[in-house]
mmCIF file of C-alpha atoms in Angstrom:
data_model
loop_
_atom_site.group_PDB
_atom_site.id
_atom_site.type_symbol
_atom_site.label_atom_id
_atom_site.label_comp_id
_atom_site.label_asym_id
_atom_site.label_seq_id
_atom_site.Cartn_x
_atom_site.Cartn_y
_atom_site.Cartn_z
ATOM 1 C CA MET N 18 -66.255 -109.336 82.474
ATOM 2 C CA LYS N 19 -68.286 -112.533 84.094
ATOM 3 C CA ASP N 20 -68.812 -115.725 82.097
ATOM 4 C CA ILE N 21 -73.397 -115.950 81.687
ATOM 5 C CA VAL N 22 -73.569 -119.323 80.663
ATOM 6 C CA TYR N 23 -77.410 -119.278 79.784
ATOM 7 C CA TYR N 24 -76.635 -117.230 77.166
ATOM 8 C CA TYR N 25 -75.763 -119.998 74.604
ATOM 9 C CA GLY N 26 -76.143 -122.281 76.972
ATOM 10 C CA ARG N 27 -74.848 -126.130 77.144
ATOM 11 C CA ARG N 28 -73.137 -125.505 73.519
ATOM 12 C CA GLY N 29 -71.502 -121.677 74.376
ATOM 13 C CA GLN N 30 -69.883 -124.134 77.417
ATOM 14 C CA ASP N 31 -68.775 -126.261 75.131
ATOM 15 C CA VAL N 32 -66.881 -124.164 73.313
ATOM 16 C CA GLN N 33 -66.070 -122.220 75.832
ATOM 17 C CA SER N 34 -64.374 -125.157 77.322
ATOM 18 C CA HIS N 35 -63.232 -126.492 73.734
ATOM 19 C CA THR N 36 -61.054 -122.902 73.223
ATOM 20 C CA ALA N 37 -59.324 -123.135 76.412
ATOM 21 C CA ALA N 38 -57.774 -126.690 76.040
ATOM 22 C CA ASN N 39 -56.766 -126.135 72.365
ATOM 23 C CA ILE N 40 -55.509 -123.025 73.828
ATOM 24 C CA ARG N 41 -53.110 -124.675 76.009
ATOM 25 C CA GLN N 42 -52.398 -127.595 73.427
ATOM 26 C CA TYR N 43 -51.025 -124.611 71.886
ATOM 27 C CA GLY N 44 -48.785 -123.121 74.775
ATOM 28 C CA LYS N 45 -47.106 -126.922 74.785
ATOM 29 C CA TYR N 46 -46.865 -126.878 71.270
ATOM 30 C CA ILE N 47 -44.949 -123.824 71.670
ATOM 31 C CA LYS N 48 -43.074 -124.875 74.262
ATOM 32 C CA GLU N 49 -41.495 -127.628 72.344
ATOM 33 C CA ASN N 50 -40.922 -125.265 68.912
ATOM 34 C CA ILE N 51 -38.697 -123.242 71.293
ATOM 35 C CA LYS N 52 -36.856 -126.120 73.221
ATOM 36 C CA GLU N 53 -36.282 -127.287 69.038
ATOM 37 C CA MET N 54 -35.306 -124.011 67.780
ATOM 38 C CA ALA N 55 -32.388 -123.756 71.024
ATOM 39 C CA MET N 56 -31.379 -126.459 69.880
ATOM 40 C CA HIS N 57 -31.147 -126.667 66.380
ATOM 41 C CA ARG N 58 -29.535 -122.621 66.968
ATOM 42 C CA LYS N 59 -26.882 -124.610 68.954
ATOM 43 C CA MET N 60 -25.676 -127.405 67.077
ATOM 44 C CA ALA N 61 -25.695 -124.962 63.853
ATOM 45 C CA LEU N 62 -23.238 -122.917 65.875
ATOM 46 C CA ASP N 63 -21.324 -125.344 66.266
ATOM 47 C CA ALA N 64 -21.060 -127.050 63.011
ATOM 48 C CA LEU N 65 -19.956 -123.449 62.555
ATOM 49 C CA ASP N 66 -17.607 -123.158 65.261
ATOM 50 C CA LYS N 67 -15.735 -126.267 63.873
ATOM 51 C CA LYS N 68 -15.548 -125.602 59.945
ATOM 52 C CA LEU N 69 -13.810 -121.979 61.259
ATOM 53 C CA VAL N 70 -11.452 -124.274 63.444
ATOM 54 C CA TYR N 71 -10.821 -125.778 60.315
ATOM 55 C CA LEU N 72 -10.092 -122.891 57.839
ATOM 56 C CA ILE N 73 -7.866 -121.161 61.109
ATOM 57 C CA ILE N 74 -5.844 -124.357 60.495
ATOM 58 C CA GLU N 75 -5.485 -124.114 57.612
ATOM 59 C CA TRP N 76 -4.684 -120.413 56.748
ATOM 60 C CA LYS N 77 -1.167 -121.096 59.635
ATOM 61 C CA ILE N 78 -0.839 -124.131 57.402
ATOM 62 C CA ASN N 79 -0.215 -121.933 54.304
ATOM 63 C CA TYR N 80 1.141 -119.142 56.293
ATOM 64 C CA ARG N 81 4.167 -121.898 56.848
ATOM 65 C CA LEU N 82 4.152 -122.871 53.553
ATOM 66 C CA ASN N 83 4.615 -119.700 52.088
ATOM 67 C CA LYS N 84 7.095 -118.358 55.148
ATOM 68 C CA PHE N 85 8.768 -121.395 54.034
ATOM 69 C CA GLN N 86 8.510 -120.888 50.404
ATOM 70 C CA LEU N 87 9.846 -117.350 50.883
ATOM 71 C CA GLU N 88 12.725 -118.403 52.729
ATOM 72 C CA LYS N 89 14.167 -121.620 50.575
ATOM 73 C CA ASN N 90 12.648 -119.895 47.561
ATOM 74 C CA ILE N 91 11.169 -123.467 46.019
ATOM 75 C CA GLN N 92 7.132 -123.561 45.276
ATOM 76 C CA VAL N 93 5.309 -126.111 47.459
ATOM 77 C CA PRO N 94 1.919 -126.406 46.466
ATOM 78 C CA GLU N 95 -0.618 -125.066 48.575
ATOM 79 C CA PHE N 96 -2.675 -127.322 51.360
ATOM 80 C CA ARG N 97 -6.670 -127.310 50.770
ATOM 81 C CA SER N 98 -8.131 -129.495 53.800
ATOM 82 C CA SER N 99 -11.111 -131.895 52.837
ATOM 83 C CA LYS N 100 -12.806 -130.339 56.061
ATOM 84 C CA ASN N 101 -13.639 -127.242 54.386
ATOM 85 C CA ARG N 102 -15.686 -128.856 51.651
ATOM 86 C CA LEU N 103 -17.790 -129.978 53.095
ATOM 87 C CA PRO N 104 -21.823 -128.894 53.917
ATOM 88 C CA ILE N 105 -22.803 -127.700 57.482
ATOM 89 C CA ASN N 106 -25.278 -130.539 57.687
ATOM 90 C CA TYR N 107 -27.657 -129.052 60.495
#
């Protein structure tokens, strides 16, 4: 499509250049938001991995305590890590 500037004059050129500048600026915003989104996703996955590690450790400790209880026929209180109670901060 051919630009026919003489239909709209100087104002048409202003609108056209302003629109092109807006598109470039919005493109920059989109790239920045995608970078931030990737960073936040990585932080969330790291926090989830840490939480999962704590849960596995707690499970292993409780498994060993239960096994010990059965062998010795005694009551040992269940182990609960305080770190499992922390909320995941993003």
